[in-house]
Amino acid sequence: MTLLDVAILVLFAGLLMATVLYETGPRWRVVRALFRLGLVPQWSFFAPAPGTQNLYLLYRDLTVDGDVTAWRVVHRMDESRGFWTFAWNPRRRTRKALLDLILALELGREEMRPDVLKLSTPYLLIIHHLSCLPRSPGAFATEFLVMVSNPGQPPRVAFQSERHRL
């Protein structure tokens, strides 16, 4: 084995250990920082508890006339999935990406000041995605919110953004 082989082996062993620590153990600051940089993957089969809540991303527009449109759910995230989705689910990747962004935004919200959060990757990706969706006529600004619903409880607002120009 060369020195390069040993260095690569140590690097991958360290990332594997950071992944296991992130998923099963205490979430130390260094491991969380590596996760936020995208260096530590998140695996759901390490999850100690399954998801117990539903997350929804909604948006609305502000028009030139000063009207505010009704909240719209992004990509029908509020619909129940049919039994066939195990075999055919073309919206799965988009919904999964949005859910991952929402969860990363929630993680960042705990650790960042609000002015810094607006510059975070999850926040900017959500705003970019929403700016590409169909708009109401005359819309010049948009905002989004994240709703959380737990079984047996009314939905609640988990996060609401500022208005952003389109």
PDB file of N, CA and C in Angstrom, residues 20-102:
ATOM      1  N   VAL A  20     -22.114   7.414  10.508  1.00  0.00           N
ATOM      2  CA  VAL A  20     -22.704   6.602  11.574  1.00  0.00           C
ATOM      3  C   VAL A  20     -22.947   7.455  12.812  1.00  0.00           C
ATOM      4  N   LEU A  21     -21.991   8.323  13.167  1.00  0.00           N
ATOM      5  CA  LEU A  21     -22.177   9.200  14.322  1.00  0.00           C
ATOM      6  C   LEU A  21     -23.334  10.159  14.109  1.00  0.00           C
ATOM      7  N   TYR A  22     -23.448  10.690  12.897  1.00  0.00           N
ATOM      8  CA  TYR A  22     -24.536  11.628  12.628  1.00  0.00           C
ATOM      9  C   TYR A  22     -25.891  10.945  12.757  1.00  0.00           C
ATOM     10  N   GLU A  23     -25.989   9.722  12.277  1.00  0.00           N
ATOM     11  CA  GLU A  23     -27.274   9.033  12.255  1.00  0.00           C
ATOM     12  C   GLU A  23     -27.632   8.368  13.572  1.00  0.00           C
ATOM     13  N   THR A  24     -26.664   7.929  14.350  1.00  0.00           N
ATOM     14  CA  THR A  24     -26.983   7.138  15.534  1.00  0.00           C
ATOM     15  C   THR A  24     -26.566   7.769  16.845  1.00  0.00           C
ATOM     16  N   GLY A  25     -25.592   8.630  16.818  1.00  0.00           N
ATOM     17  CA  GLY A  25     -25.046   9.137  18.078  1.00  0.00           C
ATOM     18  C   GLY A  25     -25.296  10.614  18.265  1.00  0.00           C
ATOM     19  N   PRO A  26     -24.525  11.195  19.157  1.00  0.00           N
ATOM     20  CA  PRO A  26     -24.657  12.631  19.401  1.00  0.00           C
ATOM     21  C   PRO A  26     -24.234  13.415  18.166  1.00  0.00           C
ATOM     22  N   ARG A  27     -24.929  14.469  17.897  1.00  0.00           N
ATOM     23  CA  ARG A  27     -24.641  15.261  16.697  1.00  0.00           C
ATOM     24  C   ARG A  27     -23.687  16.387  17.065  1.00  0.00           C
ATOM     25  N   TRP A  28     -22.414  16.055  17.106  1.00  0.00           N
ATOM     26  CA  TRP A  28     -21.402  17.033  17.451  1.00  0.00           C
ATOM     27  C   TRP A  28     -21.316  18.116  16.391  1.00  0.00           C
ATOM     28  N   ARG A  29     -20.808  19.259  16.787  1.00  0.00           N
ATOM     29  CA  ARG A  29     -20.727  20.424  15.917  1.00  0.00           C
ATOM     30  C   ARG A  29     -19.950  20.117  14.634  1.00  0.00           C
ATOM     31  N   VAL A  30     -18.857  19.386  14.729  1.00  0.00           N
ATOM     32  CA  VAL A  30     -18.037  19.077  13.548  1.00  0.00           C
ATOM     33  C   VAL A  30     -18.808  18.177  12.589  1.00  0.00           C
ATOM     34  N   VAL A  31     -19.492  17.186  13.126  1.00  0.00           N
ATOM     35  CA  VAL A  31     -20.260  16.267  12.281  1.00  0.00           C
ATOM     36  C   VAL A  31     -21.410  17.009  11.609  1.00  0.00           C
ATOM     37  N   ARG A  32     -22.085  17.913  12.350  1.00  0.00           N
ATOM     38  CA  ARG A  32     -23.168  18.708  11.753  1.00  0.00           C
ATOM     39  C   ARG A  32     -22.629  19.620  10.651  1.00  0.00           C
ATOM     40  N   ALA A  33     -21.445  20.180  10.879  1.00  0.00           N
ATOM     41  CA  ALA A  33     -20.848  21.051   9.852  1.00  0.00           C
ATOM     42  C   ALA A  33     -20.532  20.249   8.593  1.00  0.00           C
ATOM     43  N   LEU A  34     -19.995  19.047   8.747  1.00  0.00           N
ATOM     44  CA  LEU A  34     -19.715  18.189   7.589  1.00  0.00           C
ATOM     45  C   LEU A  34     -21.003  17.813   6.876  1.00  0.00           C
ATOM     46  N   PHE A  35     -22.081  17.569   7.652  1.00  0.00           N
ATOM     47  CA  PHE A  35     -23.367  17.229   7.050  1.00  0.00           C
ATOM     48  C   PHE A  35     -23.895  18.400   6.237  1.00  0.00           C
ATOM     49  N   ARG A  36     -23.838  19.621   6.798  1.00  0.00           N
ATOM     50  CA  ARG A  36     -24.343  20.787   6.083  1.00  0.00           C
ATOM     51  C   ARG A  36     -23.552  21.074   4.810  1.00  0.00           C
ATOM     52  N   LEU A  37     -22.287  20.724   4.791  1.00  0.00           N
ATOM     53  CA  LEU A  37     -21.485  20.893   3.584  1.00  0.00           C
ATOM     54  C   LEU A  37     -21.773  19.821   2.544  1.00  0.00           C
ATOM     55  N   GLY A  38     -22.564  18.835   2.908  1.00  0.00           N
ATOM     56  CA  GLY A  38     -22.902  17.767   1.974  1.00  0.00           C
ATOM     57  C   GLY A  38     -21.874  16.656   1.942  1.00  0.00           C
ATOM     58  N   LEU A  39     -20.976  16.614   2.925  1.00  0.00           N
ATOM     59  CA  LEU A  39     -19.943  15.579   2.942  1.00  0.00           C
ATOM     60  C   LEU A  39     -20.371  14.321   3.683  1.00  0.00           C
ATOM     61  N   VAL A  40     -21.409  14.434   4.480  1.00  0.00           N
ATOM     62  CA  VAL A  40     -21.897  13.276   5.217  1.00  0.00           C
ATOM     63  C   VAL A  40     -23.287  12.947   4.698  1.00  0.00           C
ATOM     64  N   PRO A  41     -23.479  11.771   4.107  1.00  0.00           N
ATOM     65  CA  PRO A  41     -24.808  11.419   3.597  1.00  0.00           C
ATOM     66  C   PRO A  41     -25.778  11.130   4.732  1.00  0.00           C
ATOM     67  N   GLN A  42     -27.052  11.281   4.442  1.00  0.00           N
ATOM     68  CA  GLN A  42     -28.096  10.986   5.416  1.00  0.00           C
ATOM     69  C   GLN A  42     -28.829   9.739   4.929  1.00  0.00           C
ATOM     70  N   TRP A  43     -28.846   8.717   5.752  1.00  0.00           N
ATOM     71  CA  TRP A  43     -29.474   7.447   5.387  1.00  0.00           C
ATOM     72  C   TRP A  43     -30.653   7.208   6.300  1.00  0.00           C
ATOM     73  N   SER A  44     -31.804   6.975   5.727  1.00  0.00           N
ATOM     74  CA  SER A  44     -32.999   6.803   6.545  1.00  0.00           C
ATOM     75  C   SER A  44     -33.009   5.464   7.279  1.00  0.00           C
ATOM     76  N   PHE A  45     -32.241   4.470   6.813  1.00  0.00           N
ATOM     77  CA  PHE A  45     -32.290   3.197   7.524  1.00  0.00           C
ATOM     78  C   PHE A  45     -31.513   3.242   8.832  1.00  0.00           C
ATOM     79  N   PHE A  46     -30.766   4.318   9.096  1.00  0.00           N
ATOM     80  CA  PHE A  46     -30.137   4.500  10.395  1.00  0.00           C
ATOM     81  C   PHE A  46     -31.045   5.257  11.353  1.00  0.00           C
ATOM     82  N   ALA A  47     -32.176   5.728  10.856  1.00  0.00           N
ATOM     83  CA  ALA A  47     -33.044   6.589  11.654  1.00  0.00           C
ATOM     84  C   ALA A  47     -33.572   5.844  12.877  1.00  0.00           C
ATOM     85  N   PRO A  48     -33.397   6.431  14.067  1.00  0.00           N
ATOM     86  CA  PRO A  48     -33.901   5.763  15.272  1.00  0.00           C
ATOM     87  C   PRO A  48     -35.420   5.823  15.388  1.00  0.00           C
ATOM     88  N   ALA A  49     -36.039   6.811  14.759  1.00  0.00           N
ATOM     89  CA  ALA A  49     -37.497   6.929  14.810  1.00  0.00           C
ATOM     90  C   ALA A  49     -38.002   7.286  13.415  1.00  0.00           C
ATOM     91  N   PRO A  50     -39.041   6.630  12.945  1.00  0.00           N
ATOM     92  CA  PRO A  50     -39.575   6.949  11.624  1.00  0.00           C
ATOM     93  C   PRO A  50     -40.250   8.319  11.632  1.00  0.00           C
ATOM     94  N   GLY A  51     -40.465   8.859  10.450  1.00  0.00           N
ATOM     95  CA  GLY A  51     -41.143  10.139  10.341  1.00  0.00           C
ATOM     96  C   GLY A  51     -42.546  10.060  10.914  1.00  0.00           C
ATOM     97  N   THR A  52     -42.888  11.014  11.754  1.00  0.00           N
ATOM     98  CA  THR A  52     -44.202  11.002  12.393  1.00  0.00           C
ATOM     99  C   THR A  52     -45.017  12.235  12.042  1.00  0.00           C
ATOM    100  N   GLN A  53     -44.515  13.041  11.137  1.00  0.00           N
ATOM    101  CA  GLN A  53     -45.245  14.247  10.759  1.00  0.00           C
ATOM    102  C   GLN A  53     -45.174  14.445   9.257  1.00  0.00           C
ATOM    103  N   ASN A  54     -46.128  15.202   8.748  1.00  0.00           N
ATOM    104  CA  ASN A  54     -46.152  15.548   7.336  1.00  0.00           C
ATOM    105  C   ASN A  54     -45.710  16.991   7.189  1.00  0.00           C
ATOM    106  N   LEU A  55     -44.887  17.241   6.172  1.00  0.00           N
ATOM    107  CA  LEU A  55     -44.404  18.584   5.883  1.00  0.00           C
ATOM    108  C   LEU A  55     -44.968  19.031   4.549  1.00  0.00           C
ATOM    109  N   TYR A  56     -45.367  20.285   4.476  1.00  0.00           N
ATOM    110  CA  TYR A  56     -45.922  20.843   3.247  1.00  0.00           C
ATOM    111  C   TYR A  56     -45.250  22.172   2.962  1.00  0.00           C
ATOM    112  N   LEU A  57     -44.956  22.402   1.703  1.00  0.00           N
ATOM    113  CA  LEU A  57     -44.397  23.671   1.259  1.00  0.00           C
ATOM    114  C   LEU A  57     -45.485  24.406   0.483  1.00  0.00           C
ATOM    115  N   LEU A  58     -45.794  25.622   0.915  1.00  0.00           N
ATOM    116  CA  LEU A  58     -46.817  26.431   0.271  1.00  0.00           C
ATOM    117  C   LEU A  58     -46.201  27.756  -0.160  1.00  0.00           C
ATOM    118  N   TYR A  59     -46.798  28.375  -1.171  1.00  0.00           N
ATOM    119  CA  TYR A  59     -46.335  29.688  -1.598  1.00  0.00           C
ATOM    120  C   TYR A  59     -47.515  30.538  -2.030  1.00  0.00           C
ATOM    121  N   ARG A  60     -47.285  31.845  -2.009  1.00  0.00           N
ATOM    122  CA  ARG A  60     -48.282  32.788  -2.515  1.00  0.00           C
ATOM    123  C   ARG A  60     -47.540  33.978  -3.111  1.00  0.00           C
ATOM    124  N   ASP A  61     -48.269  34.732  -3.936  1.00  0.00           N
ATOM    125  CA  ASP A  61     -47.669  35.851  -4.659  1.00  0.00           C
ATOM    126  C   ASP A  61     -48.297  37.166  -4.236  1.00  0.00           C
ATOM    127  N   LEU A  62     -47.520  38.209  -4.403  1.00  0.00           N
ATOM    128  CA  LEU A  62     -48.013  39.569  -4.252  1.00  0.00           C
ATOM    129  C   LEU A  62     -48.054  40.174  -5.645  1.00  0.00           C
ATOM    130  N   THR A  63     -49.209  40.725  -6.027  1.00  0.00           N
ATOM    131  CA  THR A  63     -49.351  41.266  -7.377  1.00  0.00           C
ATOM    132  C   THR A  63     -49.066  42.767  -7.380  1.00  0.00           C
ATOM    133  N   VAL A  64     -48.923  43.296  -8.571  1.00  0.00           N
ATOM    134  CA  VAL A  64     -48.663  44.722  -8.747  1.00  0.00           C
ATOM    135  C   VAL A  64     -49.797  45.557  -8.158  1.00  0.00           C
ATOM    136  N   ASP A  65     -51.020  45.043  -8.202  1.00  0.00           N
ATOM    137  CA  ASP A  65     -52.189  45.749  -7.667  1.00  0.00           C
ATOM    138  C   ASP A  65     -52.216  45.769  -6.140  1.00  0.00           C
ATOM    139  N   GLY A  66     -51.322  45.032  -5.502  1.00  0.00           N
ATOM    140  CA  GLY A  66     -51.304  44.960  -4.041  1.00  0.00           C
ATOM    141  C   GLY A  66     -52.082  43.790  -3.494  1.00  0.00           C
ATOM    142  N   ASP A  67     -52.645  42.968  -4.372  1.00  0.00           N
ATOM    143  CA  ASP A  67     -53.383  41.782  -3.933  1.00  0.00           C
ATOM    144  C   ASP A  67     -52.415  40.675  -3.545  1.00  0.00           C
ATOM    145  N   VAL A  68     -52.847  39.867  -2.604  1.00  0.00           N
ATOM    146  CA  VAL A  68     -52.076  38.690  -2.200  1.00  0.00           C
ATOM    147  C   VAL A  68     -52.892  37.473  -2.585  1.00  0.00           C
ATOM    148  N   THR A  69     -52.279  36.547  -3.324  1.00  0.00           N
ATOM    149  CA  THR A  69     -52.999  35.357  -3.760  1.00  0.00           C
ATOM    150  C   THR A  69     -53.168  34.382  -2.596  1.00  0.00           C
ATOM    151  N   ALA A  70     -54.000  33.390  -2.788  1.00  0.00           N
ATOM    152  CA  ALA A  70     -54.189  32.348  -1.772  1.00  0.00           C
ATOM    153  C   ALA A  70     -52.947  31.454  -1.726  1.00  0.00           C
ATOM    154  N   TRP A  71     -52.717  30.829  -0.585  1.00  0.00           N
ATOM    155  CA  TRP A  71     -51.598  29.894  -0.455  1.00  0.00           C
ATOM    156  C   TRP A  71     -51.855  28.692  -1.359  1.00  0.00           C
ATOM    157  N   ARG A  72     -50.818  28.262  -2.071  1.00  0.00           N
ATOM    158  CA  ARG A  72     -50.897  27.078  -2.925  1.00  0.00           C
ATOM    159  C   ARG A  72     -49.865  26.054  -2.461  1.00  0.00           C
ATOM    160  N   VAL A  73     -50.270  24.801  -2.424  1.00  0.00           N
ATOM    161  CA  VAL A  73     -49.363  23.729  -2.037  1.00  0.00           C
ATOM    162  C   VAL A  73     -48.485  23.382  -3.239  1.00  0.00           C
ATOM    163  N   VAL A  74     -47.198  23.288  -3.010  1.00  0.00           N
ATOM    164  CA  VAL A  74     -46.249  23.009  -4.090  1.00  0.00           C
ATOM    165  C   VAL A  74     -46.322  21.537  -4.472  1.00  0.00           C
ATOM    166  N   HIS A  75     -46.459  21.273  -5.749  1.00  0.00           N
ATOM    167  CA  HIS A  75     -46.436  19.918  -6.323  1.00  0.00           C
ATOM    168  C   HIS A  75     -47.393  18.951  -5.635  1.00  0.00           C
ATOM    169  N   ARG A  76     -48.537  19.448  -5.223  1.00  0.00           N
ATOM    170  CA  ARG A  76     -49.571  18.606  -4.601  1.00  0.00           C
ATOM    171  C   ARG A  76     -49.004  17.743  -3.470  1.00  0.00           C
ATOM    172  N   MET A  77     -48.159  18.345  -2.637  1.00  0.00           N
ATOM    173  CA  MET A  77     -47.559  17.616  -1.520  1.00  0.00           C
ATOM    174  C   MET A  77     -48.600  17.181  -0.494  1.00  0.00           C
ATOM    175  N   ASP A  78     -49.806  17.736  -0.594  1.00  0.00           N
ATOM    176  CA  ASP A  78     -50.848  17.394   0.368  1.00  0.00           C
ATOM    177  C   ASP A  78     -51.690  16.201  -0.065  1.00  0.00           C
ATOM    178  N   GLU A  79     -51.472  15.698  -1.267  1.00  0.00           N
ATOM    179  CA  GLU A  79     -52.265  14.556  -1.747  1.00  0.00           C
ATOM    180  C   GLU A  79     -51.768  13.252  -1.147  1.00  0.00           C
ATOM    181  N   SER A  80     -52.687  12.366  -0.891  1.00  0.00           N
ATOM    182  CA  SER A  80     -52.303  11.023  -0.468  1.00  0.00           C
ATOM    183  C   SER A  80     -51.778  10.259  -1.673  1.00  0.00           C
ATOM    184  N   ARG A  81     -50.839   9.393  -1.425  1.00  0.00           N
ATOM    185  CA  ARG A  81     -50.289   8.596  -2.514  1.00  0.00           C
ATOM    186  C   ARG A  81     -51.141   7.356  -2.715  1.00  0.00           C
ATOM    187  N   GLY A  82     -51.255   6.936  -3.962  1.00  0.00           N
ATOM    188  CA  GLY A  82     -51.999   5.732  -4.280  1.00  0.00           C
ATOM    189  C   GLY A  82     -51.169   4.482  -4.034  1.00  0.00           C
ATOM    190  N   PHE A  83     -51.809   3.349  -4.075  1.00  0.00           N
ATOM    191  CA  PHE A  83     -51.122   2.081  -3.829  1.00  0.00           C
ATOM    192  C   PHE A  83     -50.103   1.747  -4.915  1.00  0.00           C
ATOM    193  N   TRP A  84     -50.262   2.300  -6.123  1.00  0.00           N
ATOM    194  CA  TRP A  84     -49.370   2.008  -7.238  1.00  0.00           C
ATOM    195  C   TRP A  84     -48.051   2.781  -7.159  1.00  0.00           C
ATOM    196  N   THR A  85     -47.898   3.709  -6.219  1.00  0.00           N
ATOM    197  CA  THR A  85     -46.698   4.545  -6.202  1.00  0.00           C
ATOM    198  C   THR A  85     -45.425   3.765  -5.874  1.00  0.00           C
ATOM    199  N   PHE A  86     -45.558   2.554  -5.355  1.00  0.00           N
ATOM    200  CA  PHE A  86     -44.353   1.759  -5.137  1.00  0.00           C
ATOM    201  C   PHE A  86     -43.703   1.394  -6.464  1.00  0.00           C
ATOM    202  N   ALA A  87     -44.493   1.341  -7.535  1.00  0.00           N
ATOM    203  CA  ALA A  87     -43.956   0.977  -8.845  1.00  0.00           C
ATOM    204  C   ALA A  87     -43.854   2.173  -9.788  1.00  0.00           C
ATOM    205  N   TRP A  88     -44.785   3.112  -9.697  1.00  0.00           N
ATOM    206  CA  TRP A  88     -44.795   4.261 -10.608  1.00  0.00           C
ATOM    207  C   TRP A  88     -45.090   5.521  -9.794  1.00  0.00           C
ATOM    208  N   ASN A  89     -44.078   6.344  -9.621  1.00  0.00           N
ATOM    209  CA  ASN A  89     -44.233   7.563  -8.836  1.00  0.00           C
ATOM    210  C   ASN A  89     -43.308   8.640  -9.415  1.00  0.00           C
ATOM    211  N   PRO A  90     -43.687   9.254 -10.520  1.00  0.00           N
ATOM    212  CA  PRO A  90     -42.794  10.211 -11.168  1.00  0.00           C
ATOM    213  C   PRO A  90     -42.518  11.469 -10.348  1.00  0.00           C
ATOM    214  N   ARG A  91     -43.378  11.815  -9.394  1.00  0.00           N
ATOM    215  CA  ARG A  91     -43.145  13.008  -8.569  1.00  0.00           C
ATOM    216  C   ARG A  91     -42.286  12.721  -7.345  1.00  0.00           C
ATOM    217  N   ARG A  92     -41.898  11.483  -7.161  1.00  0.00           N
ATOM    218  CA  ARG A  92     -41.173  11.086  -5.947  1.00  0.00           C
ATOM    219  C   ARG A  92     -39.886  11.876  -5.770  1.00  0.00           C
ATOM    220  N   ARG A  93     -39.110  12.030  -6.814  1.00  0.00           N
ATOM    221  CA  ARG A  93     -37.819  12.711  -6.674  1.00  0.00           C
ATOM    222  C   ARG A  93     -37.985  14.180  -6.336  1.00  0.00           C
ATOM    223  N   THR A  94     -38.943  14.835  -6.964  1.00  0.00           N
ATOM    224  CA  THR A  94     -39.175  16.251  -6.669  1.00  0.00           C
ATOM    225  C   THR A  94     -39.650  16.418  -5.234  1.00  0.00           C
ATOM    226  N   ARG A  95     -40.592  15.588  -4.821  1.00  0.00           N
ATOM    227  CA  ARG A  95     -41.095  15.673  -3.442  1.00  0.00           C
ATOM    228  C   ARG A  95     -39.994  15.370  -2.439  1.00  0.00           C
ATOM    229  N   LYS A  96     -39.180  14.361  -2.719  1.00  0.00           N
ATOM    230  CA  LYS A  96     -38.083  14.002  -1.813  1.00  0.00           C
ATOM    231  C   LYS A  96     -37.075  15.138  -1.724  1.00  0.00           C
ATOM    232  N   ALA A  97     -36.736  15.751  -2.852  1.00  0.00           N
ATOM    233  CA  ALA A  97     -35.793  16.871  -2.844  1.00  0.00           C
ATOM    234  C   ALA A  97     -36.348  18.035  -2.026  1.00  0.00           C
ATOM    235  N   LEU A  98     -37.624  18.344  -2.206  1.00  0.00           N
ATOM    236  CA  LEU A  98     -38.228  19.433  -1.437  1.00  0.00           C
ATOM    237  C   LEU A  98     -38.274  19.105   0.057  1.00  0.00           C
ATOM    238  N   LEU A  99     -38.607  17.877   0.403  1.00  0.00           N
ATOM    239  CA  LEU A  99     -38.620  17.492   1.817  1.00  0.00           C
ATOM    240  C   LEU A  99     -37.222  17.587   2.421  1.00  0.00           C
ATOM    241  N   ASP A 100     -36.206  17.163   1.673  1.00  0.00           N
ATOM    242  CA  ASP A 100     -34.834  17.280   2.168  1.00  0.00           C
ATOM    243  C   ASP A 100     -34.441  18.738   2.367  1.00  0.00           C
ATOM    244  N   LEU A 101     -34.852  19.611   1.451  1.00  0.00           N
ATOM    245  CA  LEU A 101     -34.563  21.036   1.603  1.00  0.00           C
ATOM    246  C   LEU A 101     -35.274  21.623   2.819  1.00  0.00           C
ATOM    247  N   ILE A 102     -36.522  21.219   3.031  1.00  0.00           N
ATOM    248  CA  ILE A 102     -37.273  21.709   4.184  1.00  0.00           C
ATOM    249  C   ILE A 102     -36.598  21.262   5.478  1.00  0.00           C
TER     250      ILE A 102
END
